[in-house]
Amino acid sequence: DAKTTQPTSMDCAEGRAANLPCNHSTISGNEYVYWYRQIHSQGPQYIIHGLKNNETNEMASLIITEDRKSSTLILPHATLRDTAVYYCIVRVLSGGSYIPTFGRGTSLIVHP
Amino acid sequence: KAGVTQTPRYLIKTRGQQVTLSCSPISGHRSVSWYQQTPGQGLQFLFEYFSETQRNKGNFPGRFSGRQFSNSRSEMNVSTLELGDSALYLCASSLGRRDRGFRPLSGNTIYFGEGSWLTVV
């Protein structure tokens, strides 16, 4: 089972910031939070990941709460091409490897 | 640099046949993992390879197998295809780094390919 909880769907106006929340209350101390997105019929695209500190790259920003039980992915200026399913994952250590367990994610629709 | 490359992109097979899918990881990545994605089950882990050795395996029947070559390229094979094997098969690669205790590093980012769409009729 996925170790994260996300809203099923969200929408956002083009040009505005999209803030996607994620709860991961059972995260352990050395586990990273990863964000991917998947556009229909394509493979998941890596967006960003973080451990404790907030992170920013050319695609997005990641805000992690101090207790690390939740995080928010921020797309600062959403475009129509950002319409996708966004997955927040905390990988599970199983059989000697970190296995990503994808839940249902958040379906983000960016509208004109 | 080039991303994870999977071939073929689309294919149609008949029940009972077998299929081989290919994956070329990002240059320098030694870990390759495979996943199956279906609308009903979501994205499920199949297996992971590192340095030509299977390092981990998901809960799939023995009809699903894989291998990795010395150049880190990987193939997966599904024998005796069933209708339920219709899915998007995804390959992902990562550096596969481990700490001195040979424990996997949780910060190894994995990168996915575009996937191979398999339809079994």
mmCIF file with all atom_site columns, C-alpha atoms in Angstrom, chain A residues 1-104:
data_model
loop_
_atom_site.group_PDB
_atom_site.id
_atom_site.type_symbol
_atom_site.label_atom_id
_atom_site.label_alt_id
_atom_site.label_comp_id
_atom_site.label_asym_id
_atom_site.label_entity_id
_atom_site.label_seq_id
_atom_site.pdbx_PDB_ins_code
_atom_site.Cartn_x
_atom_site.Cartn_y
_atom_site.Cartn_z
_atom_site.occupancy
_atom_site.B_iso_or_equiv
_atom_site.pdbx_formal_charge
_atom_site.auth_seq_id
_atom_site.auth_comp_id
_atom_site.auth_asym_id
_atom_site.auth_atom_id
_atom_site.pdbx_PDB_model_num
ATOM 1   C CA . ASP A 1 1   ? 0.000  0.000  0.000   1.00 0.00 ? 1   ASP A CA 1
ATOM 2   C CA . ALA A 1 2   ? 1.084  3.516  -0.724  1.00 0.00 ? 2   ALA A CA 1
ATOM 3   C CA . LYS A 1 3   ? 2.418  5.401  2.264   1.00 0.00 ? 3   LYS A CA 1
ATOM 4   C CA . THR A 1 4   ? 0.963  8.677  1.037   1.00 0.00 ? 4   THR A CA 1
ATOM 5   C CA . THR A 1 5   ? -2.465 10.291 0.772   1.00 0.00 ? 5   THR A CA 1
ATOM 6   C CA . GLN A 1 6   ? -3.348 12.796 -1.922  1.00 0.00 ? 6   GLN A CA 1
ATOM 7   C CA . PRO A 1 7   ? -6.589 14.433 -3.081  1.00 0.00 ? 7   PRO A CA 1
ATOM 8   C CA . THR A 1 8   ? -8.104 12.643 -6.034  1.00 0.00 ? 8   THR A CA 1
ATOM 9   C CA . SER A 1 9   ? -8.380 15.694 -8.250  1.00 0.00 ? 9   SER A CA 1
ATOM 10  C CA . MET A 1 10  ? -7.656 19.407 -8.382  1.00 0.00 ? 10  MET A CA 1
ATOM 11  C CA . ASP A 1 11  ? -7.963 22.145 -10.920 1.00 0.00 ? 11  ASP A CA 1
ATOM 12  C CA . CYS A 1 12  ? -6.062 25.330 -11.501 1.00 0.00 ? 12  CYS A CA 1
ATOM 13  C CA . ALA A 1 13  ? -6.267 28.310 -13.807 1.00 0.00 ? 13  ALA A CA 1
ATOM 14  C CA . GLU A 1 14  ? -3.509 28.714 -16.357 1.00 0.00 ? 14  GLU A CA 1
ATOM 15  C CA . GLY A 1 15  ? -0.807 31.089 -15.123 1.00 0.00 ? 15  GLY A CA 1
ATOM 16  C CA . ARG A 1 16  ? -1.698 30.616 -11.480 1.00 0.00 ? 16  ARG A CA 1
ATOM 17  C CA . ALA A 1 17  ? 0.217  28.572 -8.944  1.00 0.00 ? 17  ALA A CA 1
ATOM 18  C CA . ALA A 1 18  ? -0.863 24.983 -8.472  1.00 0.00 ? 18  ALA A CA 1
ATOM 19  C CA . ASN A 1 19  ? -0.387 23.698 -4.920  1.00 0.00 ? 19  ASN A CA 1
ATOM 20  C CA . LEU A 1 20  ? -0.657 19.934 -4.593  1.00 0.00 ? 20  LEU A CA 1
ATOM 21  C CA . PRO A 1 21  ? -0.739 18.569 -1.037  1.00 0.00 ? 21  PRO A CA 1
ATOM 22  C CA . CYS A 1 22  ? 0.428  15.178 0.175   1.00 0.00 ? 22  CYS A CA 1
ATOM 23  C CA . ASN A 1 23  ? 0.220  13.502 3.575   1.00 0.00 ? 23  ASN A CA 1
ATOM 24  C CA . HIS A 1 24  ? 2.913  11.011 4.586   1.00 0.00 ? 24  HIS A CA 1
ATOM 25  C CA . SER A 1 25  ? 2.460  10.721 8.334   1.00 0.00 ? 25  SER A CA 1
ATOM 26  C CA . THR A 1 26  ? 4.327  7.387  8.632   1.00 0.00 ? 26  THR A CA 1
ATOM 27  C CA . ILE A 1 27  ? 7.474  8.543  6.885   1.00 0.00 ? 27  ILE A CA 1
ATOM 28  C CA . SER A 1 28  ? 10.660 7.515  8.639   1.00 0.00 ? 28  SER A CA 1
ATOM 29  C CA . GLY A 1 29  ? 13.729 9.617  9.246   1.00 0.00 ? 29  GLY A CA 1
ATOM 30  C CA . ASN A 1 30  ? 15.807 8.694  6.207   1.00 0.00 ? 30  ASN A CA 1
ATOM 31  C CA . GLU A 1 31  ? 13.046 8.384  3.634   1.00 0.00 ? 31  GLU A CA 1
ATOM 32  C CA . TYR A 1 32  ? 12.800 10.928 0.868   1.00 0.00 ? 32  TYR A CA 1
ATOM 33  C CA . VAL A 1 33  ? 9.573  12.303 -0.544  1.00 0.00 ? 33  VAL A CA 1
ATOM 34  C CA . TYR A 1 34  ? 9.478  12.015 -4.335  1.00 0.00 ? 34  TYR A CA 1
ATOM 35  C CA . TRP A 1 35  ? 7.114  13.627 -6.811  1.00 0.00 ? 35  TRP A CA 1
ATOM 36  C CA . TYR A 1 36  ? 6.423  12.325 -10.290 1.00 0.00 ? 36  TYR A CA 1
ATOM 37  C CA . ARG A 1 37  ? 3.800  13.162 -12.846 1.00 0.00 ? 37  ARG A CA 1
ATOM 38  C CA . GLN A 1 38  ? 2.313  11.084 -15.599 1.00 0.00 ? 38  GLN A CA 1
ATOM 39  C CA . ILE A 1 39  ? 0.687  12.352 -18.722 1.00 0.00 ? 39  ILE A CA 1
ATOM 40  C CA . HIS A 1 40  ? -1.663 9.887  -20.353 1.00 0.00 ? 40  HIS A CA 1
ATOM 41  C CA . SER A 1 41  ? 0.102  7.023  -22.133 1.00 0.00 ? 41  SER A CA 1
ATOM 42  C CA . GLN A 1 42  ? 3.585  8.165  -21.074 1.00 0.00 ? 42  GLN A CA 1
ATOM 43  C CA . GLY A 1 43  ? 5.948  6.999  -18.348 1.00 0.00 ? 43  GLY A CA 1
ATOM 44  C CA . PRO A 1 44  ? 6.093  8.829  -15.002 1.00 0.00 ? 44  PRO A CA 1
ATOM 45  C CA . GLN A 1 45  ? 8.280  11.915 -15.196 1.00 0.00 ? 45  GLN A CA 1
ATOM 46  C CA . TYR A 1 46  ? 10.485 12.777 -12.224 1.00 0.00 ? 46  TYR A CA 1
ATOM 47  C CA . ILE A 1 47  ? 9.783  16.250 -10.831 1.00 0.00 ? 47  ILE A CA 1
ATOM 48  C CA . ILE A 1 48  ? 11.557 16.760 -7.535  1.00 0.00 ? 48  ILE A CA 1
ATOM 49  C CA . HIS A 1 49  ? 12.438 15.094 -4.247  1.00 0.00 ? 49  HIS A CA 1
ATOM 50  C CA . GLY A 1 50  ? 13.382 16.183 -0.757  1.00 0.00 ? 50  GLY A CA 1
ATOM 51  C CA . LEU A 1 51  ? 14.256 14.943 2.699   1.00 0.00 ? 51  LEU A CA 1
ATOM 52  C CA . LYS A 1 52  ? 13.885 17.757 5.215   1.00 0.00 ? 52  LYS A CA 1
ATOM 53  C CA . ASN A 1 53  ? 14.570 21.084 3.560   1.00 0.00 ? 53  ASN A CA 1
ATOM 54  C CA . ASN A 1 54  ? 12.460 22.812 0.968   1.00 0.00 ? 54  ASN A CA 1
ATOM 55  C CA . GLU A 1 55  ? 13.672 22.202 -2.546  1.00 0.00 ? 55  GLU A CA 1
ATOM 56  C CA . THR A 1 56  ? 13.355 24.075 -5.828  1.00 0.00 ? 56  THR A CA 1
ATOM 57  C CA . ASN A 1 57  ? 14.300 23.202 -9.373  1.00 0.00 ? 57  ASN A CA 1
ATOM 58  C CA . GLU A 1 58  ? 13.348 24.388 -12.836 1.00 0.00 ? 58  GLU A CA 1
ATOM 59  C CA . MET A 1 59  ? 10.069 22.503 -12.714 1.00 0.00 ? 59  MET A CA 1
ATOM 60  C CA . ALA A 1 60  ? 8.673  23.026 -9.238  1.00 0.00 ? 60  ALA A CA 1
ATOM 61  C CA . SER A 1 61  ? 9.164  23.728 -5.568  1.00 0.00 ? 61  SER A CA 1
ATOM 62  C CA . LEU A 1 62  ? 8.706  21.269 -2.750  1.00 0.00 ? 62  LEU A CA 1
ATOM 63  C CA . ILE A 1 63  ? 7.704  22.439 0.695   1.00 0.00 ? 63  ILE A CA 1
ATOM 64  C CA . ILE A 1 64  ? 8.096  19.864 3.487   1.00 0.00 ? 64  ILE A CA 1
ATOM 65  C CA . THR A 1 65  ? 6.632  20.537 6.922   1.00 0.00 ? 65  THR A CA 1
ATOM 66  C CA . GLU A 1 66  ? 8.972  20.569 9.881   1.00 0.00 ? 66  GLU A CA 1
ATOM 67  C CA . ASP A 1 67  ? 7.567  17.301 11.244  1.00 0.00 ? 67  ASP A CA 1
ATOM 68  C CA . ARG A 1 68  ? 7.891  15.813 7.707   1.00 0.00 ? 68  ARG A CA 1
ATOM 69  C CA . LYS A 1 69  ? 4.372  14.419 7.868   1.00 0.00 ? 69  LYS A CA 1
ATOM 70  C CA . SER A 1 70  ? 3.178  16.343 4.852   1.00 0.00 ? 70  SER A CA 1
ATOM 71  C CA . SER A 1 71  ? 4.472  18.210 1.848   1.00 0.00 ? 71  SER A CA 1
ATOM 72  C CA . THR A 1 72  ? 3.237  20.448 -0.948  1.00 0.00 ? 72  THR A CA 1
ATOM 73  C CA . LEU A 1 73  ? 4.347  20.501 -4.545  1.00 0.00 ? 73  LEU A CA 1
ATOM 74  C CA . ILE A 1 74  ? 4.118  23.950 -6.081  1.00 0.00 ? 74  ILE A CA 1
ATOM 75  C CA . LEU A 1 75  ? 3.984  24.601 -9.806  1.00 0.00 ? 75  LEU A CA 1
ATOM 76  C CA . PRO A 1 76  ? 4.497  28.378 -9.750  1.00 0.00 ? 76  PRO A CA 1
ATOM 77  C CA . HIS A 1 77  ? 2.895  29.244 -13.095 1.00 0.00 ? 77  HIS A CA 1
ATOM 78  C CA . ALA A 1 78  ? 0.792  26.337 -14.294 1.00 0.00 ? 78  ALA A CA 1
ATOM 79  C CA . THR A 1 79  ? 0.353  25.822 -18.026 1.00 0.00 ? 79  THR A CA 1
ATOM 80  C CA . LEU A 1 80  ? -2.058 23.620 -19.958 1.00 0.00 ? 80  LEU A CA 1
ATOM 81  C CA . ARG A 1 81  ? 0.794  21.155 -20.473 1.00 0.00 ? 81  ARG A CA 1
ATOM 82  C CA . ASP A 1 82  ? 0.968  20.631 -16.699 1.00 0.00 ? 82  ASP A CA 1
ATOM 83  C CA . THR A 1 83  ? -2.345 18.749 -16.850 1.00 0.00 ? 83  THR A CA 1
ATOM 84  C CA . ALA A 1 84  ? -1.384 15.289 -15.597 1.00 0.00 ? 84  ALA A CA 1
ATOM 85  C CA . VAL A 1 85  ? -1.653 12.858 -12.693 1.00 0.00 ? 85  VAL A CA 1
ATOM 86  C CA . TYR A 1 86  ? 0.783  13.842 -9.957  1.00 0.00 ? 86  TYR A CA 1
ATOM 87  C CA . TYR A 1 87  ? 2.161  11.185 -7.643  1.00 0.00 ? 87  TYR A CA 1
ATOM 88  C CA . CYS A 1 88  ? 3.701  11.802 -4.257  1.00 0.00 ? 88  CYS A CA 1
ATOM 89  C CA . ILE A 1 89  ? 5.612  8.731  -3.160  1.00 0.00 ? 89  ILE A CA 1
ATOM 90  C CA . VAL A 1 90  ? 7.675  7.550  -0.250  1.00 0.00 ? 90  VAL A CA 1
ATOM 91  C CA . ARG A 1 91  ? 9.547  4.480  -1.354  1.00 0.00 ? 91  ARG A CA 1
ATOM 92  C CA . VAL A 1 92  ? 9.167  1.318  0.671   1.00 0.00 ? 92  VAL A CA 1
ATOM 93  C CA . LEU A 1 93  ? 12.279 -0.681 1.608   1.00 0.00 ? 93  LEU A CA 1
ATOM 94  C CA . SER A 1 94  ? 11.414 -4.204 0.522   1.00 0.00 ? 94  SER A CA 1
ATOM 95  C CA . GLY A 1 95  ? 13.667 -7.137 -0.200  1.00 0.00 ? 95  GLY A CA 1
ATOM 96  C CA . GLY A 1 96  ? 16.767 -4.957 -0.050  1.00 0.00 ? 96  GLY A CA 1
ATOM 97  C CA . SER A 1 97  ? 15.654 -2.236 -2.427  1.00 0.00 ? 97  SER A CA 1
ATOM 98  C CA . TYR A 1 98  ? 13.628 0.931  -2.221  1.00 0.00 ? 98  TYR A CA 1
ATOM 99  C CA . ILE A 1 99  ? 10.479 0.216  -4.213  1.00 0.00 ? 99  ILE A CA 1
ATOM 100 C CA . PRO A 1 100 ? 8.267  3.104  -5.284  1.00 0.00 ? 100 PRO A CA 1
ATOM 101 C CA . THR A 1 101 ? 4.650  2.442  -4.403  1.00 0.00 ? 101 THR A CA 1
ATOM 102 C CA . PHE A 1 102 ? 2.365  4.606  -6.476  1.00 0.00 ? 102 PHE A CA 1
ATOM 103 C CA . GLY A 1 103 ? -1.103 5.353  -5.160  1.00 0.00 ? 103 GLY A CA 1
ATOM 104 C CA . ARG A 1 104 ? -3.826 6.893  -7.307  1.00 0.00 ? 104 ARG A CA 1
#
